[in-house]
PDB file of C-alpha atoms in Angstrom:
ATOM      1  CA  MET A 235      10.805 341.092 -22.132  1.00  0.00           C
ATOM      2  CA  THR A 236       8.173 343.812 -21.877  1.00  0.00           C
ATOM      3  CA  ALA A 237       6.889 345.729 -24.875  1.00  0.00           C
ATOM      4  CA  PRO A 238       5.550 349.314 -24.769  1.00  0.00           C
ATOM      5  CA  TYR A 239       2.271 349.914 -22.963  1.00  0.00           C
ATOM      6  CA  GLY A 240       2.770 346.919 -20.661  1.00  0.00           C
ATOM      7  CA  PHE A 241       2.260 344.158 -23.214  1.00  0.00           C
ATOM      8  CA  ALA A 242       4.460 341.131 -22.697  1.00  0.00           C
ATOM      9  CA  VAL A 243       6.305 339.669 -25.611  1.00  0.00           C
ATOM     10  CA  THR A 244       5.512 335.976 -25.837  1.00  0.00           C
ATOM     11  CA  PRO A 245       5.758 333.532 -28.720  1.00  0.00           C
ATOM     12  CA  GLU A 246       2.013 333.944 -29.251  1.00  0.00           C
ATOM     13  CA  THR A 247       2.247 337.730 -29.640  1.00  0.00           C
ATOM     14  CA  VAL A 248       5.160 337.508 -32.048  1.00  0.00           C
ATOM     15  CA  ASP A 249       3.736 334.668 -34.144  1.00  0.00           C
ATOM     16  CA  PRO A 250       0.064 333.811 -33.435  1.00  0.00           C
ATOM     17  CA  THR A 251       0.409 330.400 -35.103  1.00  0.00           C
ATOM     18  CA  VAL A 252       2.820 329.220 -32.393  1.00  0.00           C
ATOM     19  CA  ARG A 253       0.979 327.306 -29.708  1.00  0.00           C
ATOM     20  CA  ILE A 254       2.674 326.344 -26.496  1.00  0.00           C
ATOM     21  CA  PRO A 255       1.079 323.217 -25.082  1.00  0.00           C
ATOM     22  CA  SER A 256      -0.444 323.776 -21.708  1.00  0.00           C
ATOM     23  CA  PRO A 257       0.666 321.387 -19.004  1.00  0.00           C
ATOM     24  CA  ARG A 258      -1.722 318.519 -18.376  1.00  0.00           C
ATOM     25  CA  PRO A 259      -3.629 318.858 -15.149  1.00  0.00           C
ATOM     26  CA  ALA A 260      -2.280 316.605 -12.460  1.00  0.00           C
ATOM     27  CA  ARG A 261      -4.209 313.400 -11.955  1.00  0.00           C
ATOM     28  CA  PRO A 262      -5.840 313.434  -8.532  1.00  0.00           C
ATOM     29  CA  ALA A 263      -3.966 311.066  -6.297  1.00  0.00           C
ATOM     30  CA  ALA A 264      -5.425 309.228  -3.379  1.00  0.00           C
ATOM     31  CA  ASP A 265      -4.076 309.289   0.136  1.00  0.00           C
ATOM     32  CA  GLY A 266      -3.850 305.538   0.674  1.00  0.00           C
ATOM     33  CA  GLY A 267      -3.605 305.745   4.453  1.00  0.00           C
ATOM     34  CA  ARG A 268      -6.820 307.732   4.733  1.00  0.00           C
ATOM     35  CA  LEU A 269      -8.577 305.527   2.192  1.00  0.00           C
ATOM     36  CA  TRP A 270      -7.695 302.286   3.985  1.00  0.00           C
ATOM     37  CA  SER A 271      -8.443 303.648   7.444  1.00  0.00           C
ATOM     38  CA  GLY A 272     -11.857 304.623   6.078  1.00  0.00           C
ATOM     39  CA  GLY A 273     -12.140 301.133   4.593  1.00  0.00           C
ATOM     40  CA  LEU A 274     -11.422 299.516   7.956  1.00  0.00           C
ATOM     41  CA  ALA A 275     -14.008 301.731   9.627  1.00  0.00           C
ATOM     42  CA  THR A 276     -16.461 300.795   6.869  1.00  0.00           C
ATOM     43  CA  ALA A 277     -15.774 297.107   7.517  1.00  0.00           C
ATOM     44  CA  VAL A 278     -16.642 297.587  11.191  1.00  0.00           C
ATOM     45  CA  VAL A 279     -19.825 299.471  10.290  1.00  0.00           C
ATOM     46  CA  ALA A 280     -20.827 296.812   7.735  1.00  0.00           C
ATOM     47  CA  ALA A 281     -20.315 293.998  10.243  1.00  0.00           C
ATOM     48  CA  LEU A 282     -22.306 295.867  12.870  1.00  0.00           C
ATOM     49  CA  ALA A 283     -25.065 296.616  10.354  1.00  0.00           C
ATOM     50  CA  GLY A 284     -25.268 292.902   9.618  1.00  0.00           C
ATOM     51  CA  LEU A 285     -25.389 292.095  13.327  1.00  0.00           C
ATOM     52  CA  VAL A 286     -28.095 294.667  14.068  1.00  0.00           C
ATOM     53  CA  GLY A 287     -30.126 293.554  11.047  1.00  0.00           C
ATOM     54  CA  ALA A 288     -29.917 289.913  12.059  1.00  0.00           C
ATOM     55  CA  LEU A 289     -30.859 290.702  15.653  1.00  0.00           C
ATOM     56  CA  VAL A 290     -33.852 292.759  14.496  1.00  0.00           C
ATOM     57  CA  VAL A 291     -34.983 289.848  12.339  1.00  0.00           C
ATOM     58  CA  ARG A 292     -34.603 287.466  15.286  1.00  0.00           C
ATOM     59  CA  VAL A 293     -36.653 289.752  17.549  1.00  0.00           C
ATOM     60  CA  VAL A 294     -39.386 290.231  14.945  1.00  0.00           C
ATOM     61  CA  ALA A 295     -39.419 286.519  14.160  1.00  0.00           C
ATOM     62  CA  GLY A 296     -39.788 285.795  17.866  1.00  0.00           C
ATOM     63  CA  PHE A 297     -43.242 287.384  17.762  1.00  0.00           C
ATOM     64  CA  VAL A 298     -44.348 285.138  14.878  1.00  0.00           C
ATOM     65  CA  PRO A 299     -44.769 281.491  15.949  1.00  0.00           C
ATOM     66  CA  ALA A 300     -44.308 280.138  12.422  1.00  0.00           C
ATOM     67  CA  ALA A 301     -40.947 281.910  12.047  1.00  0.00           C
ATOM     68  CA  HIS A 302     -39.018 279.633  14.428  1.00  0.00           C
ATOM     69  CA  ALA A 303     -37.229 277.954  11.505  1.00  0.00           C
ATOM     70  CA  LEU A 304     -36.156 281.383  10.236  1.00  0.00           C
ATOM     71  CA  VAL A 305     -34.459 282.241  13.521  1.00  0.00           C
ATOM     72  CA  THR A 306     -32.759 278.910  14.064  1.00  0.00           C
ATOM     73  CA  GLY A 307     -31.661 278.441  10.449  1.00  0.00           C
ATOM     74  CA  THR A 308     -30.624 281.497   8.486  1.00  0.00           C
ATOM     75  CA  PHE A 309     -30.267 283.807  11.477  1.00  0.00           C
ATOM     76  CA  GLY A 310     -28.786 281.368  13.971  1.00  0.00           C
ATOM     77  CA  THR A 311     -25.470 282.100  15.642  1.00  0.00           C
ATOM     78  CA  ALA A 312     -23.358 280.569  12.872  1.00  0.00           C
ATOM     79  CA  GLY A 313     -25.378 282.399  10.229  1.00  0.00           C
ATOM     80  CA  ILE A 314     -24.904 285.735  11.984  1.00  0.00           C
ATOM     81  CA  VAL A 315     -21.146 285.217  12.319  1.00  0.00           C
ATOM     82  CA  LEU A 316     -20.912 284.342   8.629  1.00  0.00           C
ATOM     83  CA  LEU A 317     -23.050 287.350   7.669  1.00  0.00           C
ATOM     84  CA  CYS A 318     -20.911 289.777   9.699  1.00  0.00           C
ATOM     85  CA  THR A 319     -17.656 288.296   8.381  1.00  0.00           C
ATOM     86  CA  LEU A 320     -18.821 288.518   4.774  1.00  0.00           C
ATOM     87  CA  ALA A 321     -20.059 292.085   5.305  1.00  0.00           C
ATOM     88  CA  ALA A 322     -16.656 293.177   6.613  1.00  0.00           C
ATOM     89  CA  THR A 323     -14.925 291.333   3.769  1.00  0.00           C
ATOM     90  CA  ALA A 324     -17.162 293.049   1.211  1.00  0.00           C
ATOM     91  CA  ALA A 325     -16.271 296.444   2.685  1.00  0.00           C
ATOM     92  CA  LEU A 326     -12.548 295.698   2.456  1.00  0.00           C
ATOM     93  CA  ALA A 327     -12.980 294.423  -1.096  1.00  0.00           C
ATOM     94  CA  ALA A 328     -14.823 297.625  -2.019  1.00  0.00           C
ATOM     95  CA  THR A 329     -11.953 299.650  -0.541  1.00  0.00           C
ATOM     96  CA  GLY A 330      -9.441 297.679  -2.617  1.00  0.00           C
ATOM     97  CA  ILE A 331     -11.516 298.241  -5.742  1.00  0.00           C
ATOM     98  CA  ALA A 332     -11.757 301.948  -4.898  1.00  0.00           C
ATOM     99  CA  HIS A 333      -7.987 302.171  -4.547  1.00  0.00           C
ATOM    100  CA  LEU A 334      -7.424 300.461  -7.895  1.00  0.00           C
ATOM    101  CA  LEU A 335      -9.986 302.700  -9.583  1.00  0.00           C
ATOM    102  CA  LEU A 336      -8.437 305.838  -8.078  1.00  0.00           C
ATOM    103  CA  LEU A 337      -5.071 304.839  -9.516  1.00  0.00           C
ATOM    104  CA  SER A 338      -6.229 303.787 -12.962  1.00  0.00           C
ATOM    105  CA  THR A 339      -9.532 305.131 -14.230  1.00  0.00           C
ATOM    106  CA  PRO A 340     -11.129 308.424 -15.144  1.00  0.00           C
ATOM    107  CA  ARG A 341     -14.051 309.312 -12.838  1.00  0.00           C
ATOM    108  CA  PRO A 342     -13.246 306.538 -10.373  1.00  0.00           C
ATOM    109  CA  LEU A 343     -16.114 307.312  -7.997  1.00  0.00           C
ATOM    110  CA  GLU A 344     -18.699 306.744 -10.723  1.00  0.00           C
ATOM    111  CA  TYR A 345     -17.257 303.328 -11.521  1.00  0.00           C
ATOM    112  CA  LEU A 346     -17.069 302.522  -7.823  1.00  0.00           C
ATOM    113  CA  GLY A 347     -20.735 303.401  -7.409  1.00  0.00           C
ATOM    114  CA  TRP A 348     -21.734 301.108 -10.251  1.00  0.00           C
ATOM    115  CA  ILE A 349     -19.569 298.218  -9.069  1.00  0.00           C
ATOM    116  CA  VAL A 350     -20.741 298.381  -5.455  1.00  0.00           C
ATOM    117  CA  GLY A 351     -24.349 298.997  -6.533  1.00  0.00           C
ATOM    118  CA  LEU A 352     -24.411 295.963  -8.823  1.00  0.00           C
ATOM    119  CA  GLY A 353     -22.672 293.858  -6.172  1.00  0.00           C
ATOM    120  CA  THR A 354     -25.365 294.908  -3.714  1.00  0.00           C
ATOM    121  CA  ALA A 355     -28.048 293.987  -6.232  1.00  0.00           C
ATOM    122  CA  VAL A 356     -26.542 290.516  -6.562  1.00  0.00           C
ATOM    123  CA  ALA A 357     -26.450 290.141  -2.771  1.00  0.00           C
ATOM    124  CA  VAL A 358     -30.102 291.212  -2.509  1.00  0.00           C
ATOM    125  CA  VAL A 359     -31.304 288.786  -5.195  1.00  0.00           C
ATOM    126  CA  LEU A 360     -29.123 285.851  -4.091  1.00  0.00           C
ATOM    127  CA  PRO A 361     -31.331 284.672  -1.177  1.00  0.00           C
ATOM    128  CA  PHE A 362     -34.227 284.166  -3.594  1.00  0.00           C
ATOM    129  CA  VAL A 363     -32.332 281.610  -5.690  1.00  0.00           C
ATOM    130  CA  THR A 364     -31.553 279.397  -2.692  1.00  0.00           C
ATOM    131  CA  THR A 365     -33.786 276.896  -0.941  1.00  0.00           C
ATOM    132  CA  ALA A 366     -34.544 279.341   1.896  1.00  0.00           C
ATOM    133  CA  SER A 367     -38.172 280.066   2.690  1.00  0.00           C
ATOM    134  CA  LEU A 368     -39.693 283.246   1.310  1.00  0.00           C
ATOM    135  CA  GLY A 369     -39.684 284.902   4.736  1.00  0.00           C
ATOM    136  CA  ALA A 370     -36.035 284.092   5.317  1.00  0.00           C
ATOM    137  CA  ALA A 371     -35.142 285.256   1.802  1.00  0.00           C
ATOM    138  CA  LEU A 372     -36.973 288.566   2.303  1.00  0.00           C
ATOM    139  CA  ALA A 373     -35.313 289.165   5.663  1.00  0.00           C
ATOM    140  CA  LEU A 374     -31.850 288.303   4.368  1.00  0.00           C
ATOM    141  CA  ALA A 375     -32.348 290.449   1.265  1.00  0.00           C
ATOM    142  CA  ALA A 376     -33.297 293.419   3.457  1.00  0.00           C
ATOM    143  CA  VAL A 377     -30.202 292.952   5.630  1.00  0.00           C
ATOM    144  CA  HIS A 378     -28.016 292.648   2.512  1.00  0.00           C
ATOM    145  CA  LEU A 379     -29.511 295.871   1.162  1.00  0.00           C
ATOM    146  CA  VAL A 380     -28.707 297.781   4.348  1.00  0.00           C
ATOM    147  CA  ILE A 381     -25.151 296.439   4.368  1.00  0.00           C
ATOM    148  CA  GLY A 382     -24.707 297.309   0.688  1.00  0.00           C
ATOM    149  CA  LEU A 383     -25.963 300.851   1.200  1.00  0.00           C
ATOM    150  CA  ALA A 384     -23.577 301.332   4.114  1.00  0.00           C
ATOM    151  CA  VAL A 385     -20.623 300.000   2.130  1.00  0.00           C
ATOM    152  CA  ALA A 386     -21.478 302.091  -0.938  1.00  0.00           C
ATOM    153  CA  THR A 387     -21.904 305.380   0.877  1.00  0.00           C
ATOM    154  CA  LEU A 388     -19.016 305.031   3.295  1.00  0.00           C
ATOM    155  CA  THR A 389     -16.500 303.684   0.770  1.00  0.00           C
ATOM    156  CA  GLY A 390     -17.425 306.381  -1.726  1.00  0.00           C
ATOM    157  CA  SER A 391     -17.070 309.050   0.952  1.00  0.00           C
ATOM    158  CA  ALA A 392     -13.705 307.704   2.080  1.00  0.00           C
ATOM    159  CA  ALA A 393     -12.443 307.620  -1.511  1.00  0.00           C
ATOM    160  CA  ALA A 394     -13.618 311.175  -2.188  1.00  0.00           C
ATOM    161  CA  ALA A 395     -12.058 312.429   1.053  1.00  0.00           C
ATOM    162  CA  SER A 396      -8.768 310.702   0.302  1.00  0.00           C
ATOM    163  CA  MET A 397      -8.645 312.449  -3.093  1.00  0.00           C
ATOM    164  CA  ARG A 398      -9.281 315.882  -1.522  1.00  0.00           C
ATOM    165  CA  ILE A 399      -6.642 315.316   1.168  1.00  0.00           C
ATOM    166  CA  ALA A 400      -4.054 314.267  -1.444  1.00  0.00           C
ATOM    167  CA  ALA A 401      -4.896 317.314  -3.611  1.00  0.00           C
ATOM    168  CA  ARG A 402      -4.443 319.673  -0.642  1.00  0.00           C
ATOM    169  CA  ALA A 403      -1.110 318.049   0.235  1.00  0.00           C
ATOM    170  CA  ARG A 404       0.168 318.692  -3.317  1.00  0.00           C
ATOM    171  CA  GLU A 405      -0.823 322.378  -3.124  1.00  0.00           C
ATOM    172  CA  VAL A 406       1.195 322.994   0.042  1.00  0.00           C
TER     173      VAL A 406
END
């Protein structure tokens, strides 16, 4: 109903004490397919980052005669395979955590950043509490840091992109 001079008659104009609750904004949903495809790509990148890091350490250690134990022990073939497998697994775990956070928490990307950042910190410190030599611990910590940074940035980006894609799909 329209009142004179173009004013609309609403419950608020008739009785200003009446408040109509505004609808709650829709919770941003995640496009799971995009999130998990980004997670798989992140797993590949993390494994390759571990491989490149280990190969760089092997090349650098090849120039230092005292570093032979470093190359044959921590960064031997079995160690590199384990490192790459764990890097890919960490990326998939981060994607799973991101998906759970997107479904259940406010500000999921902030929580994801903290969780992945603290997990990376644990991975960086872990070599120093083992019986590995200081050189091997430093090299492994550096490789863990690079892997953690890759997982954090790429998983966060995939989660943010999956939220934007899902929001655009709802608008259409």
